[in-house]
Amino acid sequence: MGVPVRRFDAVIVGGGGAGLRAALQLSEAGLKTAVLSKVFPTRSHTVAAQGGISASLGNVQEDHWQWHMYDTVKGSDWLGDQDAIEFMCRTAPDAVVELEHFGMPFDRLENGKIYQRPFGGHTQHNGKTPVQRACAAADRTGHAMLHTLYQRNVRANTQFFVEWMALDLIRDAEGDVVGVTALEMETGEIYVLHAKAVLFATGGAGRIYAASTNAFINTGDGLGMCVRAGLPLEDMEFWQFHPTGVAGAGVLITEGVRGEGGILLNANGERFMERYAPNLKDLAPRDFVSRSMELEVLEGRGCGPHKDHVLLKLDHLGPDIINQRLPGIREIAIKFAGVDPIKEPIPVIPTCHYMMGGIPTNYRGEVVAPKGDDPEVRVNGFYAAGECACASVHGANRLGTNSLLDLVVFGKSAGDSMIKYIREEMPTWKDLPADAADRSLARVARLDGQTGGEEVADVRAAMQRTVQSRAGVFRNDANLKLGVDEIAQVADRARLLQIKDKSKVFNTARVEALELENLVEVAVATLVAAEARKESRGAHAHDDYPKRDDDNWMKHSLFFGSDRSLRYKPVHTKPLSVDYIPPKERTF
Amino acid sequence: MSEIDATEKKRIRWRSRRGLLELDIVLERFLASGFDDLDQGQLADYRRLLQLDDNDFLDVVNGKADLDDAALMAIVRLLRAV
């Protein structure tokens, strides 16, 4: 096929927490393991996780994994799979102790045990009282986890391919996964990485939104590759938002600003939260404030030349309160919004933070897809873990500190499953199909040959505008239908992406075009799945269907890119060892 | 210090992609403004700065921390100003 081939037992795409945890498992088992990463692994987006990692260690207060499970099921608004949730919560204490033994510098109590802090949504006695369950390494938990896991991988001889971008999944005639194609940025060469098992740990795709807290690398590469390879994406309508990100930047402004008396204003200078929430006003729950803000923008009362944001005013608090009680806020506003909040309000907008959906897997990290009547048949040789995967433990809404837990629990679980598969079922490599690299070569050739096409920056902006305005925190039928049509037009334009720089070596324009192709696949999946779900559940708040509808909609969506169709599969209601937690109204 | 060629400049641009959004934004602004005016020595200093861990780098860019190295601090001042 004219493309160089390199061969490994296991290939892992992505060098964040999930990829590194899986790689460690495989390398320590003596398997030849490669990790591909677009950036140096310790600069993965896992580094941004500050809050901590949850586990019912009970070091500060009495705690049980069953209570953690209850909180996670309730947080998921009963869309999470209860077998996977039990697995994660029951495994959590061992996973954290293991990280401690790896040398992760957790904060400690005077008695030497790991300190645990409170975090929203985590309780004792199934929702009765808050509990301290989050283990942290100062405000750098993700950073500490990445460094710990990276060092262990170096010791275990994991082979890192840094500044490599995976392009496409390779499946053989039977549909089994036998490797990936990848671009080495340093040379511009495309390789085939032939493997007995492949794991995707490619992270989220929050960059589909105009307002996102995600780093630029979060382009949903694994999800794009799955769609092109004919595999479904699960629950893509569910995205978690934070109400006050700086408009045009995404950097978060803490909720403490409103706690100290900051207020939200529309273009008319009206304190609009008084209208939506006469009692709580600007301190109403996070999702309620977000939806009210977006409604103001949709109804034409947004601020700025594009009428696309509202204002967070705090100058009335005076410089002393701003400087003393809200340290850092003034600097953030000046640096990222270009305004001094002592004199002017900060432009803010609800901002995308986390992707609950992703590549469908079971709790063993095996990717599953429908085949005949069975909604969940293992895709041989293919695994996924972390934000890119949908196990599904977060369901319709993720609890804080459960994301770092997800990475290590399912990274390890997927690693174990891969070891078993490689040892028991794959004595040697399956043959590569003759056309293994053709799709990737054709994509790059089209990009290089395109003239009179579309600019990457223009299409990216159109995609982000569409997703933000049609599938943001405020959703209704009319808007979502428009969004489905608009994103289809964006996808048509994305087929004509062109780049000016045709050079081979470190061609970042090419990389960004390939990333945008992945983002557009995710954006289409999000609009199509959101338009179809006629209920409100967790992060999917639908104005025309304001109630959760368990009779008709307690099911996972599966999006297929080839014809942009949806199928559905049941939520797993049978935990591994305990009783089912039946649905209740979600009140706090 | 050998001369930094065009490819190295592209490599440095890619390495300005980070794990934290705040750094992505600051460095993107810098790449669009002051970066092309850097002389060879300053480019080498910027490249050294990129070797910092993301959280340490952000603390330095935000002015929460300083570095002992005067040459690096000269670049940091450019980043703090963008």
Short mmCIF file of C-alpha atoms in Angstrom, two decimals, chain A residues 347-581:
data_model
loop_
_atom_site.label_atom_id
_atom_site.label_comp_id
_atom_site.label_asym_id
_atom_site.label_seq_id
_atom_site.Cartn_x
_atom_site.Cartn_y
_atom_site.Cartn_z
CA PRO A 347 -19.46 40.16 29.09
CA VAL A 348 -20.53 36.57 29.92
CA ILE A 349 -22.32 33.66 28.27
CA PRO A 350 -23.24 30.05 29.25
CA THR A 351 -20.16 28.04 28.42
CA CYS A 352 -19.76 24.38 27.44
CA HIS A 353 -17.66 22.40 29.89
CA TYR A 354 -18.04 18.62 29.52
CA MET A 355 -19.31 15.99 27.07
CA MET A 356 -21.40 13.27 28.74
CA GLY A 357 -21.87 11.25 25.53
CA GLY A 358 -19.27 9.53 23.38
CA ILE A 359 -18.15 6.18 21.99
CA PRO A 360 -20.44 3.47 23.40
CA THR A 361 -18.64 1.08 25.74
CA ASN A 362 -19.47 -1.31 28.57
CA TYR A 363 -17.81 -1.13 31.99
CA ARG A 364 -14.99 -3.32 30.71
CA GLY A 365 -14.01 -0.55 28.29
CA GLU A 366 -15.02 -2.62 25.26
CA VAL A 367 -16.63 -0.62 22.46
CA VAL A 368 -20.10 -2.00 21.68
CA ALA A 369 -22.42 -1.41 18.73
CA PRO A 370 -25.77 -2.84 17.59
CA LYS A 371 -25.77 -5.96 15.45
CA GLY A 372 -29.06 -7.60 14.49
CA ASP A 373 -31.34 -7.50 17.52
CA ASP A 374 -28.51 -7.14 20.02
CA PRO A 375 -27.88 -3.45 20.81
CA GLU A 376 -24.49 -4.10 22.38
CA VAL A 377 -22.18 -6.44 20.49
CA ARG A 378 -18.46 -6.09 21.19
CA VAL A 379 -16.43 -4.53 18.37
CA ASN A 380 -13.42 -6.87 18.37
CA GLY A 381 -10.13 -5.17 19.10
CA PHE A 382 -11.61 -1.78 19.97
CA TYR A 383 -11.73 -0.06 23.36
CA ALA A 384 -12.42 3.45 24.65
CA ALA A 385 -12.07 5.24 27.99
CA GLY A 386 -12.33 8.71 29.51
CA GLU A 387 -14.35 11.68 28.24
CA CYS A 388 -14.46 10.29 24.67
CA ALA A 389 -16.21 7.14 25.92
CA CYS A 390 -19.78 6.66 27.12
CA ALA A 391 -19.79 3.75 29.60
CA SER A 392 -22.29 5.28 30.60
CA VAL A 393 -21.58 6.55 34.09
CA HIS A 394 -22.47 10.24 33.69
CA GLY A 395 -25.78 9.72 31.91
CA ALA A 396 -27.47 13.06 31.29
CA ASN A 397 -25.33 15.03 33.75
CA ARG A 398 -21.93 14.47 35.35
CA LEU A 399 -21.17 14.99 39.03
CA GLY A 400 -18.08 17.03 39.83
CA THR A 401 -14.95 14.93 40.64
CA ASN A 402 -16.40 11.88 38.86
CA SER A 403 -14.49 12.70 35.66
CA LEU A 404 -10.99 12.05 37.03
CA LEU A 405 -12.37 8.89 38.63
CA ASP A 406 -13.80 7.80 35.27
CA LEU A 407 -10.33 8.18 33.68
CA VAL A 408 -8.46 5.91 36.05
CA VAL A 409 -11.20 3.33 36.67
CA PHE A 410 -12.10 2.78 33.04
CA GLY A 411 -8.54 3.33 31.77
CA LYS A 412 -7.44 0.43 33.95
CA SER A 413 -10.51 -1.67 33.19
CA ALA A 414 -10.03 -1.23 29.44
CA GLY A 415 -6.33 -2.06 29.83
CA ASP A 416 -7.22 -5.30 31.63
CA SER A 417 -9.76 -6.20 28.94
CA MET A 418 -7.17 -5.57 26.21
CA ILE A 419 -4.60 -7.77 27.95
CA LYS A 420 -7.12 -10.60 28.20
CA TYR A 421 -8.17 -10.18 24.56
CA ILE A 422 -4.59 -10.06 23.27
CA ARG A 423 -3.50 -13.09 25.33
CA GLU A 424 -6.55 -15.27 24.83
CA GLU A 425 -7.89 -14.36 21.41
CA MET A 426 -5.06 -12.78 19.43
CA PRO A 427 -2.04 -15.08 19.20
CA THR A 428 -0.97 -13.02 16.20
CA TRP A 429 -2.02 -9.92 14.27
CA LYS A 430 -4.99 -10.02 11.95
CA ASP A 431 -4.13 -9.06 8.38
CA LEU A 432 -4.39 -5.42 7.43
CA PRO A 433 -6.91 -4.78 4.67
CA ALA A 434 -5.29 -3.76 1.37
CA ASP A 435 -6.97 -0.37 1.52
CA ALA A 436 -6.00 0.28 5.17
CA ALA A 437 -4.62 3.77 4.56
CA ASP A 438 -6.71 4.78 1.55
CA ARG A 439 -9.31 6.84 3.38
CA SER A 440 -6.67 8.88 5.23
CA LEU A 441 -4.52 9.36 2.13
CA ALA A 442 -7.59 10.48 0.18
CA ARG A 443 -8.62 12.96 2.89
CA VAL A 444 -5.19 14.56 2.97
CA ALA A 445 -4.90 14.54 -0.84
CA ARG A 446 -8.28 16.23 -1.17
CA LEU A 447 -7.29 18.86 1.34
CA ASP A 448 -4.02 19.57 -0.48
CA GLY A 449 -5.70 19.64 -3.89
CA GLN A 450 -8.74 21.73 -2.98
CA THR A 451 -9.07 25.08 -4.70
CA GLY A 452 -11.92 27.56 -4.56
CA GLY A 453 -13.07 25.91 -1.35
CA GLU A 454 -13.78 26.95 2.21
CA GLU A 455 -11.44 28.45 4.80
CA VAL A 456 -10.98 26.48 8.04
CA ALA A 457 -11.55 29.54 10.25
CA ASP A 458 -14.83 30.44 8.49
CA VAL A 459 -16.30 26.94 8.69
CA ARG A 460 -15.20 26.53 12.30
CA ALA A 461 -16.88 29.83 13.21
CA ALA A 462 -20.09 28.85 11.41
CA MET A 463 -20.15 25.48 13.19
CA GLN A 464 -19.55 27.04 16.60
CA ARG A 465 -22.21 29.71 16.05
CA THR A 466 -24.76 27.09 14.99
CA VAL A 467 -24.11 24.70 17.87
CA GLN A 468 -24.04 27.51 20.43
CA SER A 469 -27.27 29.14 19.27
CA ARG A 470 -29.27 25.98 18.43
CA ALA A 471 -28.05 23.35 20.90
CA GLY A 472 -26.99 25.46 23.85
CA VAL A 473 -28.60 25.39 27.26
CA PHE A 474 -31.96 26.66 25.99
CA ARG A 475 -33.53 24.21 23.57
CA ASN A 476 -36.87 24.06 21.77
CA ASP A 477 -38.28 22.25 18.73
CA ALA A 478 -38.20 25.17 16.31
CA ASN A 479 -34.65 26.11 17.17
CA LEU A 480 -33.32 22.56 17.07
CA LYS A 481 -34.94 21.92 13.67
CA LEU A 482 -33.25 25.02 12.29
CA GLY A 483 -30.02 23.82 13.84
CA VAL A 484 -30.20 20.43 12.12
CA ASP A 485 -30.54 22.14 8.72
CA GLU A 486 -27.82 24.68 9.46
CA ILE A 487 -25.31 22.12 10.68
CA ALA A 488 -25.93 20.03 7.55
CA GLN A 489 -24.92 23.07 5.51
CA VAL A 490 -21.82 23.49 7.66
CA ALA A 491 -20.97 19.82 7.06
CA ASP A 492 -21.32 20.38 3.29
CA ARG A 493 -18.91 23.30 3.52
CA ALA A 494 -16.51 21.19 5.61
CA ARG A 495 -16.18 18.77 2.69
CA LEU A 496 -14.58 21.63 0.74
CA LEU A 497 -12.03 22.77 3.34
CA GLN A 498 -8.86 24.14 1.81
CA ILE A 499 -5.45 25.12 3.15
CA LYS A 500 -2.86 27.48 1.69
CA ASP A 501 0.17 25.82 3.25
CA LYS A 502 0.80 22.58 1.35
CA SER A 503 4.17 21.84 2.98
CA LYS A 504 4.73 18.50 4.66
CA VAL A 505 6.77 19.31 7.74
CA PHE A 506 4.89 20.61 10.80
CA ASN A 507 1.98 21.77 8.72
CA THR A 508 -0.32 22.94 11.49
CA ALA A 509 -2.88 24.28 9.00
CA ARG A 510 -3.39 20.73 7.78
CA VAL A 511 -3.74 19.43 11.33
CA GLU A 512 -6.33 22.09 12.14
CA ALA A 513 -8.35 21.23 9.02
CA LEU A 514 -8.31 17.53 9.96
CA GLU A 515 -9.36 18.43 13.51
CA LEU A 516 -12.24 20.51 12.17
CA GLU A 517 -13.49 17.54 10.14
CA ASN A 518 -13.73 15.62 13.43
CA LEU A 519 -15.47 18.47 15.22
CA VAL A 520 -18.08 18.76 12.49
CA GLU A 521 -18.98 15.05 12.84
CA VAL A 522 -19.55 15.65 16.56
CA ALA A 523 -21.57 18.81 15.93
CA VAL A 524 -23.90 17.00 13.51
CA ALA A 525 -24.39 14.16 16.02
CA THR A 526 -25.20 16.67 18.77
CA LEU A 527 -27.85 18.53 16.77
CA VAL A 528 -29.52 15.40 15.39
CA ALA A 529 -29.66 13.64 18.78
CA ALA A 530 -30.85 16.78 20.60
CA GLU A 531 -33.59 17.50 18.06
CA ALA A 532 -34.98 13.99 18.47
CA ARG A 533 -35.16 13.82 22.27
CA LYS A 534 -38.63 15.09 23.24
CA GLU A 535 -38.13 15.41 26.99
CA SER A 536 -35.99 17.27 29.51
CA ARG A 537 -33.38 15.20 31.31
CA GLY A 538 -30.20 16.40 33.01
CA ALA A 539 -28.32 18.78 30.74
CA HIS A 540 -30.87 18.40 27.92
CA ALA A 541 -33.44 21.02 28.98
CA HIS A 542 -36.19 21.21 26.34
CA ASP A 543 -38.61 24.11 26.61
CA ASP A 544 -41.42 22.33 24.72
CA TYR A 545 -41.06 19.18 26.86
CA PRO A 546 -40.10 20.46 30.32
CA LYS A 547 -40.54 17.13 32.16
CA ARG A 548 -38.45 13.98 32.23
CA ASP A 549 -40.36 11.18 30.44
CA ASP A 550 -39.13 7.82 31.72
CA ASP A 551 -41.82 5.83 29.90
CA ASN A 552 -40.67 6.95 26.47
CA TRP A 553 -37.18 8.35 26.87
CA MET A 554 -35.25 6.46 29.53
CA LYS A 555 -32.99 5.17 26.77
CA HIS A 556 -29.63 5.94 25.20
CA SER A 557 -29.44 7.49 21.75
CA LEU A 558 -27.07 6.06 19.15
CA PHE A 559 -26.13 8.33 16.23
CA PHE A 560 -24.92 6.85 12.94
CA GLY A 561 -23.07 9.27 10.68
CA SER A 562 -23.51 7.49 7.35
CA ASP A 563 -27.17 8.45 7.05
CA ARG A 564 -27.40 10.70 10.15
CA SER A 565 -29.91 8.32 11.69
CA LEU A 566 -30.65 7.51 15.30
CA ARG A 567 -31.35 4.28 17.07
CA TYR A 568 -31.96 3.76 20.77
CA LYS A 569 -30.93 1.18 23.34
CA PRO A 570 -32.11 0.54 26.90
CA VAL A 571 -30.43 1.96 29.99
CA HIS A 572 -28.79 -0.80 32.06
CA THR A 573 -31.06 -1.07 35.08
CA LYS A 574 -29.35 -4.08 36.64
CA PRO A 575 -26.36 -3.24 38.83
CA LEU A 576 -23.67 -5.90 39.35
CA SER A 577 -24.43 -6.83 42.97
CA VAL A 578 -26.91 -4.42 44.56
CA ASP A 579 -30.55 -3.51 43.98
CA TYR A 580 -31.69 -1.27 41.16
CA ILE A 581 -32.09 2.39 42.12
#
